[in-house]
Amino acid sequence: MTKNIFKIISIDGGGIRGYAPVSLIQYIQSRTKTAIHNSFDLFAGTSTGAIICTALTLSDKKSIISNRRKYTASKLKKLYSNNATQIFPAFKTKGAKNLNWLFSFNKPEYDNSGLRALLEEYYENEKISSCLKPIYVPTFDLINNKPLIFTSRAAYEFGPKNLKLTEILMAATAAPTYFQSRELIYDSLPKNCIDGGIVLNNPALGALIEVLEYQKHPVYNLEKFDEIKILSIGTGIFKKNITRAESKNWGWYSWTRPVIDISMFGTSEMIDDQIKTIAKNCKIPISHERFNISLTNKNFSGMDNSHPLAIQYLKDEINSQWLQNPEELKRLDKFLAEMKLI
């Protein structure tokens, strides 16, 4: 008897490094022979992952063909490679970047006008309800001091929760110290949001809890499924080896950026064990596969490094660790087969 599988794709935050999961999605599409939105039932994305999930599921309303997305993975890759400096202006030298960091002592390091212009160009006035598949996007609301999750489910239930994607994504990508927080009105109430990566950079666990909590909701209708499978894709992890000699005399200023990075990326790999624990105590079978790459060059690993050499470094690592790695491709193909996608 064929099992009905509820399939979740989860994409981490990571700024410019969002180029990595888009590249892997291109490979997946080459194996499944269909657009990614036809393969999964829920798209969960944090920060740059939210841009990827919404862009690749956004309905093309000008097309006479139903269920057609507006943007391809190839188009989205160009957003990262061709427009990176519009989001994160590149500095010619490390000294120039450090000087910019010094001048941003009392303000965000980057002006978000470049990012906003790109989002308005891509999404125009489309709302979360314009996505072809259910969406899950975490942020953190500073007014209420708790996570604020934007979902298609909530948008379908209540109009004031059906926000414009540009507004959602400006909130979802408002990484502290990098960009200013984002004020918006949600559910008729004022919110002041920052990047959800602060609490949930790997949204796989949050997406799973969302589906289990609202399993009877018509958006998910989990009762007709026999199993849940989650494909989780990272944006690369750079493990900074901070010695005691370096950190023992750090004050609040020196700890600011490392704490942000640790909270956003250090917890992402813990999600695997948490999902496994839930799976052991859940009536419906749950399986999960995680794909990420290791970044070792500290000069090119920053999520805001838009220098052409940094982009090329990322491409090289994607190729060597994923696209030209037989073992990883075999592992991915095996999971795609288990999901009945190939």
mmCIF file of N, CA, C and O in Angstrom, residues 157-241:
data_model
loop_
_atom_site.group_PDB
_atom_site.id
_atom_site.type_symbol
_atom_site.label_atom_id
_atom_site.label_comp_id
_atom_site.label_asym_id
_atom_site.label_seq_id
_atom_site.Cartn_x
_atom_site.Cartn_y
_atom_site.Cartn_z
ATOM 1 N N GLU A 157 -7.035 32.287 7.727
ATOM 2 C CA GLU A 157 -8.034 32.365 8.787
ATOM 3 C C GLU A 157 -8.531 33.785 9.020
ATOM 4 O O GLU A 157 -9.704 34.007 9.322
ATOM 5 N N PHE A 158 -7.620 34.765 8.906
ATOM 6 C CA PHE A 158 -7.954 36.121 9.310
ATOM 7 C C PHE A 158 -7.229 37.127 8.420
ATOM 8 O O PHE A 158 -6.003 37.139 8.357
ATOM 9 N N GLY A 159 -7.998 37.964 7.743
ATOM 10 C CA GLY A 159 -7.460 38.924 6.791
ATOM 11 C C GLY A 159 -6.319 39.791 7.297
ATOM 12 O O GLY A 159 -5.300 39.952 6.611
ATOM 13 N N PRO A 160 -6.402 40.394 8.509
ATOM 14 C CA PRO A 160 -5.321 41.245 9.011
ATOM 15 C C PRO A 160 -3.991 40.519 9.226
ATOM 16 O O PRO A 160 -2.987 41.148 9.523
ATOM 17 N N LYS A 161 -3.998 39.203 9.094
ATOM 18 C CA LYS A 161 -2.750 38.439 9.192
ATOM 19 C C LYS A 161 -2.177 38.108 7.815
ATOM 20 O O LYS A 161 -1.116 37.495 7.709
ATOM 21 N N ASN A 162 -2.879 38.525 6.779
ATOM 22 C CA ASN A 162 -2.443 38.268 5.406
ATOM 23 C C ASN A 162 -1.649 39.484 4.908
ATOM 24 O O ASN A 162 -2.141 40.296 4.138
ATOM 25 N N LEU A 163 -0.408 39.577 5.351
ATOM 26 C CA LEU A 163 0.410 40.746 5.054
ATOM 27 C C LEU A 163 1.092 40.648 3.689
ATOM 28 O O LEU A 163 1.235 39.557 3.126
ATOM 29 N N LYS A 164 1.546 41.806 3.209
ATOM 30 C CA LYS A 164 2.348 41.836 1.996
ATOM 31 C C LYS A 164 3.668 41.106 2.256
ATOM 32 O O LYS A 164 4.264 41.233 3.323
ATOM 33 N N LEU A 165 4.120 40.366 1.265
ATOM 34 C CA LEU A 165 5.360 39.615 1.422
ATOM 35 C C LEU A 165 6.553 40.529 1.651
ATOM 36 O O LEU A 165 7.480 40.178 2.388
ATOM 37 N N THR A 166 6.554 41.698 1.042
ATOM 38 C CA THR A 166 7.654 42.636 1.254
ATOM 39 C C THR A 166 7.774 43.004 2.725
ATOM 40 O O THR A 166 8.876 43.049 3.282
ATOM 41 N N GLU A 167 6.635 43.257 3.377
ATOM 42 C CA GLU A 167 6.653 43.609 4.795
ATOM 43 C C GLU A 167 7.133 42.440 5.641
ATOM 44 O O GLU A 167 7.938 42.606 6.569
ATOM 45 N N ILE A 168 6.630 41.247 5.344
ATOM 46 C CA ILE A 168 7.043 40.055 6.085
ATOM 47 C C ILE A 168 8.543 39.829 5.948
ATOM 48 O O ILE A 168 9.242 39.566 6.938
ATOM 49 N N LEU A 169 9.047 39.951 4.737
ATOM 50 C CA LEU A 169 10.453 39.654 4.487
ATOM 51 C C LEU A 169 11.385 40.732 5.019
ATOM 52 O O LEU A 169 12.514 40.440 5.417
ATOM 53 N N MET A 170 10.930 41.979 5.056
ATOM 54 C CA MET A 170 11.735 43.027 5.687
ATOM 55 C C MET A 170 11.874 42.740 7.186
ATOM 56 O O MET A 170 12.930 42.980 7.784
ATOM 57 N N ALA A 171 10.819 42.219 7.797
ATOM 58 C CA ALA A 171 10.875 41.838 9.211
ATOM 59 C C ALA A 171 11.737 40.599 9.405
ATOM 60 O O ALA A 171 12.560 40.526 10.322
ATOM 61 N N ALA A 172 11.554 39.623 8.519
ATOM 62 C CA ALA A 172 12.253 38.335 8.646
ATOM 63 C C ALA A 172 13.756 38.452 8.443
ATOM 64 O O ALA A 172 14.511 37.600 8.899
ATOM 65 N N THR A 173 14.212 39.491 7.743
ATOM 66 C CA THR A 173 15.641 39.648 7.444
ATOM 67 C C THR A 173 16.294 40.763 8.256
ATOM 68 O O THR A 173 17.449 41.111 8.008
ATOM 69 N N ALA A 174 15.581 41.304 9.240
ATOM 70 C CA ALA A 174 16.112 42.415 10.043
ATOM 71 C C ALA A 174 17.068 41.891 11.119
ATOM 72 O O ALA A 174 16.786 41.935 12.321
ATOM 73 N N ALA A 175 18.223 41.407 10.670
ATOM 74 C CA ALA A 175 19.204 40.829 11.593
ATOM 75 C C ALA A 175 19.815 41.924 12.467
ATOM 76 O O ALA A 175 20.320 42.922 11.946
ATOM 77 N N PRO A 176 19.778 41.777 13.793
ATOM 78 C CA PRO A 176 20.331 42.791 14.691
ATOM 79 C C PRO A 176 21.793 43.108 14.380
ATOM 80 O O PRO A 176 22.574 42.202 14.078
ATOM 81 N N THR A 177 22.107 44.356 14.449
ATOM 82 C CA THR A 177 23.409 44.985 14.139
ATOM 83 C C THR A 177 23.624 45.133 12.640
ATOM 84 O O THR A 177 24.372 46.004 12.215
ATOM 85 N N TYR A 178 22.985 44.288 11.820
ATOM 86 C CA TYR A 178 23.123 44.392 10.362
ATOM 87 C C TYR A 178 22.097 45.373 9.796
ATOM 88 O O TYR A 178 22.433 46.267 9.019
ATOM 89 N N PHE A 179 20.809 45.171 10.157
ATOM 90 C CA PHE A 179 19.717 46.006 9.656
ATOM 91 C C PHE A 179 18.855 46.492 10.818
ATOM 92 O O PHE A 179 18.825 45.872 11.882
ATOM 93 N N GLN A 180 18.120 47.563 10.579
ATOM 94 C CA GLN A 180 17.203 48.070 11.586
ATOM 95 C C GLN A 180 16.006 47.137 11.739
ATOM 96 O O GLN A 180 15.659 46.393 10.826
ATOM 97 N N SER A 181 15.394 47.175 12.911
ATOM 98 C CA SER A 181 14.188 46.373 13.140
ATOM 99 C C SER A 181 13.060 46.901 12.262
ATOM 100 O O SER A 181 13.131 48.004 11.724
ATOM 101 N N ARG A 182 12.026 46.087 12.109
ATOM 102 C CA ARG A 182 10.936 46.440 11.193
ATOM 103 C C ARG A 182 9.617 46.584 11.933
ATOM 104 O O ARG A 182 9.137 45.630 12.566
ATOM 105 N N GLU A 183 9.018 47.772 11.854
ATOM 106 C CA GLU A 183 7.707 47.995 12.437
ATOM 107 C C GLU A 183 6.625 47.645 11.419
ATOM 108 O O GLU A 183 6.748 47.959 10.236
ATOM 109 N N LEU A 184 5.585 47.006 11.894
ATOM 110 C CA LEU A 184 4.446 46.671 11.031
ATOM 111 C C LEU A 184 3.210 46.443 11.872
ATOM 112 O O LEU A 184 3.278 46.368 13.102
ATOM 113 N N ILE A 185 2.075 46.350 11.209
ATOM 114 C CA ILE A 185 0.808 46.050 11.880
ATOM 115 C C ILE A 185 0.408 44.631 11.502
ATOM 116 O O ILE A 185 0.259 44.303 10.334
ATOM 117 N N TYR A 186 0.250 43.788 12.519
ATOM 118 C CA TYR A 186 -0.147 42.394 12.302
ATOM 119 C C TYR A 186 -1.303 42.068 13.242
ATOM 120 O O TYR A 186 -1.225 42.344 14.448
ATOM 121 N N ASP A 187 -2.339 41.500 12.699
ATOM 122 C CA ASP A 187 -3.522 41.181 13.499
ATOM 123 C C ASP A 187 -4.055 42.454 14.170
ATOM 124 O O ASP A 187 -4.486 42.429 15.328
ATOM 125 N N SER A 188 -3.955 43.577 13.440
ATOM 126 C CA SER A 188 -4.440 44.897 13.881
ATOM 127 C C SER A 188 -3.657 45.464 15.063
ATOM 128 O O SER A 188 -4.101 46.432 15.697
ATOM 129 N N LEU A 189 -2.488 44.896 15.360
ATOM 130 C CA LEU A 189 -1.667 45.354 16.473
ATOM 131 C C LEU A 189 -0.266 45.726 15.997
ATOM 132 O O LEU A 189 0.255 45.111 15.064
ATOM 133 N N PRO A 190 0.374 46.726 16.632
ATOM 134 C CA PRO A 190 1.732 47.118 16.230
ATOM 135 C C PRO A 190 2.762 46.074 16.655
ATOM 136 O O PRO A 190 2.685 45.515 17.756
ATOM 137 N N LYS A 191 3.710 45.815 15.782
ATOM 138 C CA LYS A 191 4.800 44.890 16.056
ATOM 139 C C LYS A 191 6.122 45.556 15.674
ATOM 140 O O LYS A 191 6.165 46.421 14.811
ATOM 141 N N ASN A 192 7.193 45.129 16.330
ATOM 142 C CA ASN A 192 8.535 45.616 15.996
ATOM 143 C C ASN A 192 9.429 44.392 15.889
ATOM 144 O O ASN A 192 9.886 43.852 16.899
ATOM 145 N N CYS A 193 9.669 43.947 14.670
ATOM 146 C CA CYS A 193 10.271 42.628 14.449
ATOM 147 C C CYS A 193 11.746 42.670 14.076
ATOM 148 O O CYS A 193 12.226 43.602 13.429
ATOM 149 N N ILE A 194 12.436 41.614 14.483
ATOM 150 C CA ILE A 194 13.799 41.362 14.034
ATOM 151 C C ILE A 194 13.863 39.954 13.444
ATOM 152 O O ILE A 194 12.918 39.171 13.536
ATOM 153 N N ASP A 195 14.993 39.677 12.823
ATOM 154 C CA ASP A 195 15.253 38.394 12.173
ATOM 155 C C ASP A 195 14.939 37.220 13.093
ATOM 156 O O ASP A 195 15.422 37.150 14.216
ATOM 157 N N GLY A 196 14.136 36.276 12.595
ATOM 158 C CA GLY A 196 13.779 35.103 13.377
ATOM 159 C C GLY A 196 14.940 34.179 13.665
ATOM 160 O O GLY A 196 14.839 33.290 14.519
ATOM 161 N N GLY A 197 16.067 34.394 12.973
ATOM 162 C CA GLY A 197 17.240 33.571 13.208
ATOM 163 C C GLY A 197 17.775 33.687 14.623
ATOM 164 O O GLY A 197 18.506 32.806 15.093
ATOM 165 N N ILE A 198 17.404 34.753 15.311
ATOM 166 C CA ILE A 198 17.827 34.930 16.699
ATOM 167 C C ILE A 198 17.319 33.794 17.577
ATOM 168 O O ILE A 198 17.965 33.394 18.542
ATOM 169 N N VAL A 199 16.159 33.267 17.242
ATOM 170 C CA VAL A 199 15.586 32.178 18.049
ATOM 171 C C VAL A 199 15.391 30.885 17.267
ATOM 172 O O VAL A 199 15.277 29.807 17.859
ATOM 173 N N LEU A 200 15.348 30.963 15.919
ATOM 174 C CA LEU A 200 15.017 29.776 15.132
ATOM 175 C C LEU A 200 15.659 29.867 13.752
ATOM 176 O O LEU A 200 14.949 29.943 12.746
ATOM 177 N N ASN A 201 16.971 29.851 13.694
ATOM 178 C CA ASN A 201 17.629 29.992 12.397
ATOM 179 C C ASN A 201 17.403 28.782 11.501
ATOM 180 O O ASN A 201 17.338 28.898 10.287
ATOM 181 N N ASN A 202 17.286 27.623 12.118
ATOM 182 C CA ASN A 202 16.880 26.414 11.405
ATOM 183 C C ASN A 202 15.406 26.187 11.738
ATOM 184 O O ASN A 202 15.067 25.769 12.843
ATOM 185 N N PRO A 203 14.494 26.491 10.807
ATOM 186 C CA PRO A 203 13.059 26.465 11.129
ATOM 187 C C PRO A 203 12.405 25.095 11.046
ATOM 188 O O PRO A 203 11.172 24.995 11.151
ATOM 189 N N ALA A 204 13.181 24.042 10.859
ATOM 190 C CA ALA A 204 12.597 22.703 10.685
ATOM 191 C C ALA A 204 11.739 22.284 11.872
ATOM 192 O O ALA A 204 10.627 21.766 11.709
ATOM 193 N N LEU A 205 12.241 22.509 13.080
ATOM 194 C CA LEU A 205 11.500 22.117 14.277
ATOM 195 C C LEU A 205 10.220 22.937 14.412
ATOM 196 O O LEU A 205 9.151 22.390 14.715
ATOM 197 N N GLY A 206 10.315 24.240 14.177
ATOM 198 C CA GLY A 206 9.132 25.095 14.265
ATOM 199 C C GLY A 206 8.068 24.684 13.270
ATOM 200 O O GLY A 206 6.872 24.679 13.584
ATOM 201 N N ALA A 207 8.500 24.328 12.058
ATOM 202 C CA ALA A 207 7.557 23.898 11.022
ATOM 203 C C ALA A 207 6.868 22.597 11.418
ATOM 204 O O ALA A 207 5.659 22.425 11.209
ATOM 205 N N LEU A 208 7.624 21.688 12.000
ATOM 206 C CA LEU A 208 7.048 20.413 12.440
ATOM 207 C C LEU A 208 5.998 20.640 13.531
ATOM 208 O O LEU A 208 4.900 20.066 13.486
ATOM 209 N N ILE A 209 6.316 21.479 14.509
ATOM 210 C CA ILE A 209 5.373 21.774 15.588
ATOM 211 C C ILE A 209 4.117 22.450 15.042
ATOM 212 O O ILE A 209 2.995 22.162 15.478
ATOM 213 N N GLU A 210 4.293 23.354 14.082
ATOM 214 C CA GLU A 210 3.161 24.016 13.437
ATOM 215 C C GLU A 210 2.205 22.991 12.834
ATOM 216 O O GLU A 210 0.978 23.055 13.037
ATOM 217 N N VAL A 211 2.747 22.026 12.114
ATOM 218 C CA VAL A 211 1.914 21.020 11.450
ATOM 219 C C VAL A 211 1.240 20.097 12.457
ATOM 220 O O VAL A 211 0.061 19.763 12.313
ATOM 221 N N LEU A 212 1.973 19.704 13.492
ATOM 222 C CA LEU A 212 1.397 18.818 14.497
ATOM 223 C C LEU A 212 0.311 19.522 15.310
ATOM 224 O O LEU A 212 -0.713 18.923 15.655
ATOM 225 N N GLU A 213 0.522 20.801 15.605
ATOM 226 C CA GLU A 213 -0.458 21.549 16.399
ATOM 227 C C GLU A 213 -1.739 21.818 15.620
ATOM 228 O O GLU A 213 -2.834 21.792 16.174
ATOM 229 N N TYR A 214 -1.577 22.077 14.327
ATOM 230 C CA TYR A 214 -2.750 22.409 13.497
ATOM 231 C C TYR A 214 -3.007 21.331 12.445
ATOM 232 O O TYR A 214 -3.377 21.617 11.325
ATOM 233 N N GLN A 215 -2.814 20.087 12.836
ATOM 234 C CA GLN A 215 -2.885 18.989 11.872
ATOM 235 C C GLN A 215 -4.257 18.819 11.241
ATOM 236 O O GLN A 215 -4.373 18.309 10.125
ATOM 237 N N LYS A 216 -5.307 19.283 11.917
ATOM 238 C CA LYS A 216 -6.651 19.152 11.348
ATOM 239 C C LYS A 216 -7.040 20.351 10.488
ATOM 240 O O LYS A 216 -8.110 20.341 9.866
ATOM 241 N N HIS A 217 -6.198 21.353 10.455
ATOM 242 C CA HIS A 217 -6.500 22.534 9.648
ATOM 243 C C HIS A 217 -6.495 22.146 8.168
ATOM 244 O O HIS A 217 -5.640 21.369 7.720
ATOM 245 N N PRO A 218 -7.427 22.664 7.383
ATOM 246 C CA PRO A 218 -7.495 22.290 5.965
ATOM 247 C C PRO A 218 -6.249 22.617 5.157
ATOM 248 O O PRO A 218 -6.009 22.005 4.114
ATOM 249 N N VAL A 219 -5.430 23.555 5.634
ATOM 250 C CA VAL A 219 -4.181 23.869 4.936
ATOM 251 C C VAL A 219 -3.224 22.681 4.992
ATOM 252 O O VAL A 219 -2.470 22.424 4.063
ATOM 253 N N TYR A 220 -3.271 21.921 6.104
ATOM 254 C CA TYR A 220 -2.378 20.769 6.273
ATOM 255 C C TYR A 220 -3.131 19.443 6.124
ATOM 256 O O TYR A 220 -2.637 18.524 5.475
ATOM 257 N N ASN A 221 -4.273 19.335 6.778
ATOM 258 C CA ASN A 221 -5.099 18.127 6.691
ATOM 259 C C ASN A 221 -4.258 16.873 6.902
ATOM 260 O O ASN A 221 -4.269 15.943 6.095
ATOM 261 N N LEU A 222 -3.537 16.869 8.003
ATOM 262 C CA LEU A 222 -2.571 15.809 8.258
ATOM 263 C C LEU A 222 -3.214 14.427 8.416
ATOM 264 O O LEU A 222 -2.540 13.404 8.262
ATOM 265 N N GLU A 223 -4.508 14.409 8.682
ATOM 266 C CA GLU A 223 -5.187 13.126 8.907
ATOM 267 C C GLU A 223 -5.142 12.213 7.684
ATOM 268 O O GLU A 223 -5.244 10.991 7.820
ATOM 269 N N LYS A 224 -4.990 12.783 6.505
ATOM 270 C CA LYS A 224 -4.946 11.950 5.305
ATOM 271 C C LYS A 224 -3.541 11.472 4.970
ATOM 272 O O LYS A 224 -3.328 10.788 3.967
ATOM 273 N N PHE A 225 -2.566 11.832 5.825
ATOM 274 C CA PHE A 225 -1.177 11.430 5.589
ATOM 275 C C PHE A 225 -0.741 10.357 6.582
ATOM 276 O O PHE A 225 -1.227 10.298 7.711
ATOM 277 N N ASP A 226 0.180 9.524 6.132
ATOM 278 C CA ASP A 226 0.665 8.420 6.958
ATOM 279 C C ASP A 226 2.022 8.702 7.590
ATOM 280 O O ASP A 226 2.449 7.986 8.495
ATOM 281 N N GLU A 227 2.697 9.728 7.106
ATOM 282 C CA GLU A 227 4.076 9.954 7.528
ATOM 283 C C GLU A 227 4.474 11.410 7.244
ATOM 284 O O GLU A 227 3.905 12.058 6.365
ATOM 285 N N ILE A 228 5.446 11.915 8.015
ATOM 286 C CA ILE A 228 6.014 13.251 7.790
ATOM 287 C C ILE A 228 7.504 13.105 7.506
ATOM 288 O O ILE A 228 8.212 12.416 8.241
ATOM 289 N N LYS A 229 7.955 13.756 6.449
ATOM 290 C CA LYS A 229 9.378 13.770 6.142
ATOM 291 C C LYS A 229 9.833 15.218 5.973
ATOM 292 O O LYS A 229 9.152 16.019 5.332
ATOM 293 N N ILE A 230 10.991 15.522 6.541
ATOM 294 C CA ILE A 230 11.519 16.890 6.529
ATOM 295 C C ILE A 230 12.890 16.925 5.875
ATOM 296 O O ILE A 230 13.808 16.217 6.298
ATOM 297 N N LEU A 231 13.004 17.761 4.848
ATOM 298 C CA LEU A 231 14.303 18.019 4.217
ATOM 299 C C LEU A 231 14.783 19.378 4.708
ATOM 300 O O LEU A 231 14.151 20.401 4.440
ATOM 301 N N SER A 232 15.869 19.385 5.455
ATOM 302 C CA SER A 232 16.396 20.607 6.056
ATOM 303 C C SER A 232 17.709 20.990 5.370
ATOM 304 O O SER A 232 18.639 20.184 5.301
ATOM 305 N N ILE A 233 17.779 22.231 4.878
ATOM 306 C CA ILE A 233 18.952 22.685 4.135
ATOM 307 C C ILE A 233 19.569 23.905 4.810
ATOM 308 O O ILE A 233 18.893 24.910 5.042
ATOM 309 N N GLY A 234 20.853 23.813 5.122
ATOM 310 C CA GLY A 234 21.573 24.916 5.746
ATOM 311 C C GLY A 234 22.203 25.832 4.719
ATOM 312 O O GLY A 234 22.231 25.544 3.525
ATOM 313 N N THR A 235 22.738 26.942 5.211
ATOM 314 C CA THR A 235 23.407 27.910 4.332
ATOM 315 C C THR A 235 24.909 27.925 4.545
ATOM 316 O O THR A 235 25.606 28.841 4.116
ATOM 317 N N GLY A 236 25.399 26.901 5.212
ATOM 318 C CA GLY A 236 26.830 26.840 5.503
ATOM 319 C C GLY A 236 27.100 27.241 6.935
ATOM 320 O O GLY A 236 26.453 28.140 7.478
ATOM 321 N N ILE A 237 28.050 26.575 7.560
ATOM 322 C CA ILE A 237 28.394 26.891 8.941
ATOM 323 C C ILE A 237 29.894 27.126 9.060
ATOM 324 O O ILE A 237 30.704 26.342 8.565
ATOM 325 N N PHE A 238 30.242 28.260 9.652
ATOM 326 C CA PHE A 238 31.642 28.589 9.913
ATOM 327 C C PHE A 238 31.869 28.523 11.416
ATOM 328 O O PHE A 238 31.284 29.283 12.178
ATOM 329 N N LYS A 239 32.684 27.578 11.829
ATOM 330 C CA LYS A 239 32.927 27.384 13.252
ATOM 331 C C LYS A 239 34.126 28.223 13.694
ATOM 332 O O LYS A 239 35.272 27.903 13.387
ATOM 333 N N LYS A 240 33.803 29.302 14.389
ATOM 334 C CA LYS A 240 34.857 30.182 14.883
ATOM 335 C C LYS A 240 35.464 29.581 16.149
ATOM 336 O O LYS A 240 34.770 29.333 17.124
ATOM 337 N N ASN A 241 36.758 29.355 16.100
ATOM 338 C CA ASN A 241 37.453 28.804 17.258
ATOM 339 C C ASN A 241 37.926 29.958 18.143
ATOM 340 O O ASN A 241 39.033 30.478 17.992
#
